[in-house]
């Protein structure tokens, strides 16, 4: 019986995996190569090997807080996992040998009943120098965004940032405050989304309900055009030189509140892809050039790698690891190893990792079962084929539900994917029942993980109230004297009163529930 679980990595996915193990009565031991917990979310003055040096929106915590004392009790910091392998009697026990190495060079090995790999996606910088002819002649300094610390070193310099993802946009904005000039290069442009929505409220709270996601799934083209029109009303992407050829549903957006202002002020100039380097001069695809460039920042993303995994667990399906529902290797005779956190969705990523961890621990304990190897491989092959079919025109384009090229994590529809995994452990909301009894509970309002605590294993008695009080907790910090209801925010719309409306909503719910059936 599974009892001892090795958790590799103490970042977001690792922490929620520890929590899930404890909820199921398992004994986790977390191995973290860094000196502290938090992984990607912990800022480092110096970049560490195998870890990104960026901080995205998540939660803040005090390392000395008692809330996190239990995490340290289950963690081995400054301890890297060198390898994991099956024990000699794996066919009977499903156990693994985990070999580790501390900062002092001492190596140890320990046997575990199960392993949760939570090492993250952002561990190997992607520095495609071969794609930039003449880079060896560049007389300035270049580095990957992982090595970026602060803008002070860029003061008074000409800086080129390659890549318009969220990290590239944020770095360009920060550098533009002190640099002589910043140039932001992009091959295809991007749709830029602000964190602040109408009336100064969080945009992800405004447009993340199940109903919103259903409409996007049922009417993708119309929904994309509507969203693009809304974004262009904030600032015209074509006028700013940002308008991409792809629709907003076909590629990840760039989240930035400050980028448009820095562009219109001239502090950031947009450029096409770099054609070649000529000493300190950079020539772009459109024939333009920039002279006397001092620094080039490659915000070109990351590749994920897991060198400690045995070769049989690094089987690929398309551009990605061969995993059932992006968690379980299908060829293992015992399902005692899970990969947690290798996907992206809309909005917060923590609910995705938490659901994967909840599912994995239930499988470890035998409380949830996986399909046969053949069924899992068939599902994986079908999904991979669907992904590549949608990329026939250009292998580096994106499709509405997935991203599909080397070095990019799988992009999923958060609602559909979470429902799909939740159904495996019995915590998926009963849409038919809720539509009749309490339709506002899960169909309208912000989509948050409280919905998966309404019933089943891990049920929380306060989940219902937490759902209905979400907007209250958002508004109160701004002004405690203001009643959120008085602001007339569309917090939880009224349920449809007509039979026709109910039928339409029910149909939409059923379609959404079956949308992600892999």
Coordinates of C-alpha atoms in Angstrom, one line a residue, residues 216-480:
X216 CA -16.4 30.7 -26.2
X217 CA -16.4 27.0 -26.9
X218 CA -19.8 27.0 -28.7
X219 CA -19.1 30.2 -30.7
X220 CA -15.3 30.5 -31.0
X221 CA -15.2 32.8 -34.0
X222 CA -17.8 35.2 -32.7
X223 CA -16.4 35.2 -29.2
X224 CA -12.9 36.0 -30.6
X225 CA -14.1 38.9 -32.6
X226 CA -16.0 40.3 -29.7
X227 CA -13.0 40.1 -27.4
X228 CA -10.6 41.6 -30.0
X229 CA -13.0 44.5 -30.5
X230 CA -13.0 45.1 -26.7
X231 CA -9.2 45.1 -26.7
X232 CA -9.0 47.4 -29.7
X233 CA -11.3 49.8 -27.9
X234 CA -8.8 50.1 -25.1
X235 CA -6.0 50.7 -27.7
X236 CA -5.9 50.0 -31.4
X237 CA -3.4 47.1 -31.9
X238 CA -3.0 47.8 -35.6
X239 CA -2.2 51.5 -34.9
X240 CA 0.4 50.5 -32.3
X241 CA 1.9 47.9 -34.6
X242 CA 0.9 45.0 -32.3
X243 CA -1.9 43.4 -34.3
X244 CA -1.1 39.8 -35.0
X245 CA -2.3 37.7 -37.8
X246 CA -3.8 35.1 -35.5
X247 CA -7.0 35.5 -33.5
X248 CA -7.0 35.9 -29.8
X249 CA -8.1 32.3 -29.3
X250 CA -5.2 30.9 -31.2
X251 CA -2.3 32.0 -29.0
X252 CA -1.5 33.1 -25.5
X253 CA -2.1 36.7 -24.8
X254 CA 0.4 39.2 -23.3
X255 CA -0.7 40.5 -19.9
X256 CA 0.5 44.0 -19.4
X257 CA -1.0 47.2 -18.1
X258 CA 1.9 49.4 -18.9
X259 CA 3.1 48.3 -22.3
X260 CA 0.7 50.5 -24.4
X261 CA 1.7 53.6 -22.5
X262 CA 5.4 53.0 -23.0
X263 CA 4.9 52.4 -26.7
X264 CA 2.8 55.6 -27.2
X265 CA 5.4 57.6 -25.3
X266 CA 8.1 56.3 -27.6
X267 CA 10.2 54.8 -24.9
X268 CA 9.5 51.4 -26.5
X269 CA 9.7 50.9 -30.2
X270 CA 8.3 47.8 -31.8
X271 CA 10.4 46.0 -34.4
X272 CA 10.1 42.9 -36.6
X273 CA 12.2 39.8 -36.1
X274 CA 15.9 40.2 -36.3
X275 CA 17.4 39.2 -39.7
X276 CA 21.0 39.4 -38.7
X277 CA 23.6 40.9 -36.4
X278 CA 26.4 43.1 -37.9
X279 CA 28.6 44.0 -35.0
X280 CA 26.6 46.5 -32.9
X281 CA 24.0 46.9 -35.6
X282 CA 20.9 44.8 -35.8
X283 CA 19.1 44.4 -39.1
X284 CA 15.4 43.4 -39.1
X285 CA 13.2 41.5 -41.5
X286 CA 11.6 44.7 -42.8
X287 CA 15.0 46.1 -43.8
X288 CA 15.2 48.6 -41.0
X289 CA 18.3 48.6 -38.7
X290 CA 19.3 49.9 -35.3
X291 CA 22.9 51.0 -34.7
X292 CA 25.0 51.0 -31.5
X293 CA 23.0 48.4 -29.6
X294 CA 24.5 47.8 -26.2
X295 CA 22.4 44.9 -24.8
X296 CA 20.2 42.2 -26.2
X297 CA 17.8 40.3 -23.9
X298 CA 16.5 37.0 -25.2
X299 CA 13.0 36.6 -23.8
X300 CA 12.7 33.4 -25.8
X301 CA 11.1 31.2 -23.3
X302 CA 12.1 27.8 -21.8
X303 CA 12.4 24.2 -22.6
X304 CA 11.4 21.7 -20.0
X305 CA 13.7 18.8 -19.2
X306 CA 13.8 16.1 -16.6
X307 CA 17.3 14.5 -16.7
X308 CA 16.6 12.5 -13.6
X309 CA 13.8 10.5 -15.2
X310 CA 14.7 7.1 -16.8
X311 CA 14.5 7.1 -20.6
X312 CA 11.3 5.0 -20.6
X313 CA 9.5 7.9 -18.9
X314 CA 10.6 10.5 -21.4
X315 CA 8.6 9.0 -24.3
X316 CA 7.2 11.8 -26.4
X317 CA 3.8 12.2 -28.1
X318 CA 4.3 14.9 -30.7
X319 CA 6.3 17.7 -29.0
X320 CA 5.3 16.7 -25.5
X321 CA 5.7 13.9 -22.9
X322 CA 3.4 10.9 -23.4
X323 CA 1.1 11.3 -20.5
X324 CA -2.6 10.4 -19.9
X325 CA -4.5 13.6 -19.1
X326 CA -1.0 15.2 -18.9
X327 CA -0.3 13.4 -15.6
X328 CA 0.3 9.6 -15.8
X329 CA 2.8 7.7 -18.0
X330 CA 0.6 5.1 -19.6
X331 CA 3.1 2.3 -19.9
X332 CA 3.8 1.8 -16.2
X333 CA 2.5 -1.4 -14.7
X334 CA 1.9 0.3 -11.4
X335 CA 0.5 3.9 -11.5
X336 CA 2.8 5.2 -8.8
X337 CA 4.4 8.1 -10.6
X338 CA 2.7 11.3 -11.6
X339 CA 3.8 14.5 -13.4
X340 CA 2.1 17.6 -11.9
X341 CA 2.0 21.1 -13.4
X342 CA 2.9 20.5 -17.0
X343 CA 0.0 22.4 -18.5
X344 CA -1.3 26.0 -18.8
X345 CA -4.9 27.3 -18.7
X346 CA -6.7 30.5 -18.7
X347 CA -6.2 32.5 -15.5
X348 CA -4.6 31.0 -12.4
X349 CA -2.5 27.9 -12.8
X350 CA -2.7 26.7 -9.2
X351 CA -6.2 25.1 -9.5
X352 CA -4.9 23.0 -12.4
X353 CA -1.9 21.7 -10.4
X354 CA -4.1 21.2 -7.3
X355 CA -6.6 19.1 -9.2
X356 CA -3.8 17.0 -10.8
X357 CA -2.3 16.4 -7.3
X358 CA -5.7 15.5 -5.8
X359 CA -6.2 13.0 -8.6
X360 CA -2.7 11.5 -8.3
X361 CA -2.9 10.9 -4.6
X362 CA -6.3 9.2 -5.0
X363 CA -4.8 6.9 -7.7
X364 CA -1.9 6.1 -5.5
X365 CA -4.2 5.0 -2.7
X366 CA -6.3 2.9 -5.1
X367 CA -9.4 5.1 -4.6
X368 CA -9.4 6.1 -8.3
X369 CA -8.5 3.9 -11.2
X370 CA -6.9 4.5 -14.5
X371 CA -8.1 3.0 -17.8
X372 CA -6.0 0.2 -19.4
X373 CA -2.7 1.0 -21.0
X374 CA -4.2 0.5 -24.5
X375 CA -7.1 2.9 -23.7
X376 CA -4.7 5.6 -22.3
X377 CA -2.4 5.3 -25.3
X378 CA -5.3 5.6 -27.7
X379 CA -6.6 8.7 -25.9
X380 CA -3.1 10.3 -26.0
X381 CA -2.7 9.5 -29.7
X382 CA -6.1 10.9 -30.5
X383 CA -5.3 14.1 -28.7
X384 CA -1.9 14.5 -30.3
X385 CA -3.4 13.9 -33.8
X386 CA -6.0 16.5 -33.1
X387 CA -3.4 19.0 -32.0
X388 CA -1.2 18.5 -35.1
X389 CA -4.2 18.5 -37.5
X390 CA -5.0 22.0 -36.2
X391 CA -1.4 23.0 -37.0
X392 CA -1.2 22.0 -40.6
X393 CA -0.8 25.5 -42.0
X394 CA 2.0 26.5 -39.6
X395 CA 3.5 24.3 -36.9
X396 CA 4.1 27.3 -34.7
X397 CA 0.6 28.6 -34.8
X398 CA -1.8 27.9 -31.9
X399 CA -5.2 26.3 -31.8
X400 CA -8.0 27.4 -29.4
X401 CA -7.4 24.8 -26.8
X402 CA -3.8 23.7 -27.1
X403 CA -0.4 25.0 -27.9
X404 CA 1.6 22.6 -29.9
X405 CA 5.3 23.2 -30.6
X406 CA 8.5 22.3 -29.0
X407 CA 9.2 24.0 -25.7
X408 CA 5.7 25.1 -25.1
X409 CA 3.5 23.7 -22.4
X410 CA 0.2 22.2 -23.2
X411 CA -2.6 24.8 -23.2
X412 CA -5.9 23.5 -22.0
X413 CA -9.4 24.9 -21.6
X414 CA -9.3 25.3 -17.8
X415 CA -13.0 24.6 -17.2
X416 CA -13.2 21.5 -19.4
X417 CA -9.9 20.1 -18.2
X418 CA -10.7 20.6 -14.5
X419 CA -14.1 19.0 -15.0
X420 CA -12.5 16.1 -16.8
X421 CA -10.0 15.3 -14.0
X422 CA -12.6 16.1 -11.3
X423 CA -14.9 13.5 -12.7
X424 CA -12.1 10.9 -12.1
X425 CA -12.2 11.5 -8.3
X426 CA -15.9 12.3 -7.8
X427 CA -15.7 16.1 -7.2
X428 CA -17.1 17.5 -10.5
X429 CA -20.1 19.7 -9.8
X430 CA -23.4 18.0 -10.7
X431 CA -24.4 20.5 -13.3
X432 CA -27.9 19.0 -14.0
X433 CA -28.7 19.2 -10.3
X434 CA -27.2 22.6 -9.7
X435 CA -29.0 24.1 -12.7
X436 CA -32.3 23.0 -11.2
X437 CA -31.5 23.7 -7.6
X438 CA -28.9 26.5 -7.5
X439 CA -27.9 27.6 -11.0
X440 CA -26.0 30.7 -9.9
X441 CA -23.6 28.6 -7.8
X442 CA -21.4 27.3 -10.6
X443 CA -22.7 28.7 -14.0
X444 CA -22.3 32.4 -13.4
X445 CA -19.8 34.5 -11.6
X446 CA -16.0 34.0 -11.4
X447 CA -14.8 30.4 -12.1
X448 CA -12.7 29.4 -9.0
X449 CA -11.7 26.1 -7.5
X450 CA -14.2 26.4 -4.7
X451 CA -16.6 24.6 -7.1
X452 CA -14.6 21.4 -6.7
X453 CA -15.0 21.5 -2.9
X454 CA -18.8 21.4 -3.0
X455 CA -19.1 17.7 -2.9
X456 CA -17.1 14.4 -2.9
X457 CA -13.7 13.7 -1.4
X458 CA -12.2 16.8 0.1
X459 CA -15.6 18.5 0.5
X460 CA -15.4 21.9 2.3
X461 CA -18.5 23.1 4.2
X462 CA -17.7 26.7 3.5
X463 CA -17.3 26.3 -0.3
X464 CA -20.8 27.5 -1.2
X465 CA -20.5 30.7 0.9
X466 CA -17.0 31.3 -0.5
X467 CA -18.4 31.2 -4.0
X468 CA -21.1 33.8 -3.3
X469 CA -18.8 36.1 -1.3
X470 CA -16.0 36.2 -3.9
X471 CA -16.8 39.7 -5.1
X472 CA -17.2 40.9 -1.5
X473 CA -13.6 39.9 -0.8
X474 CA -12.4 41.7 -3.9
X475 CA -14.2 45.0 -3.2
X476 CA -13.9 45.3 0.6
X477 CA -10.1 46.1 0.6
X478 CA -10.7 49.1 -1.5
X479 CA -13.3 50.7 0.7
X480 CA -14.7 48.8 3.7

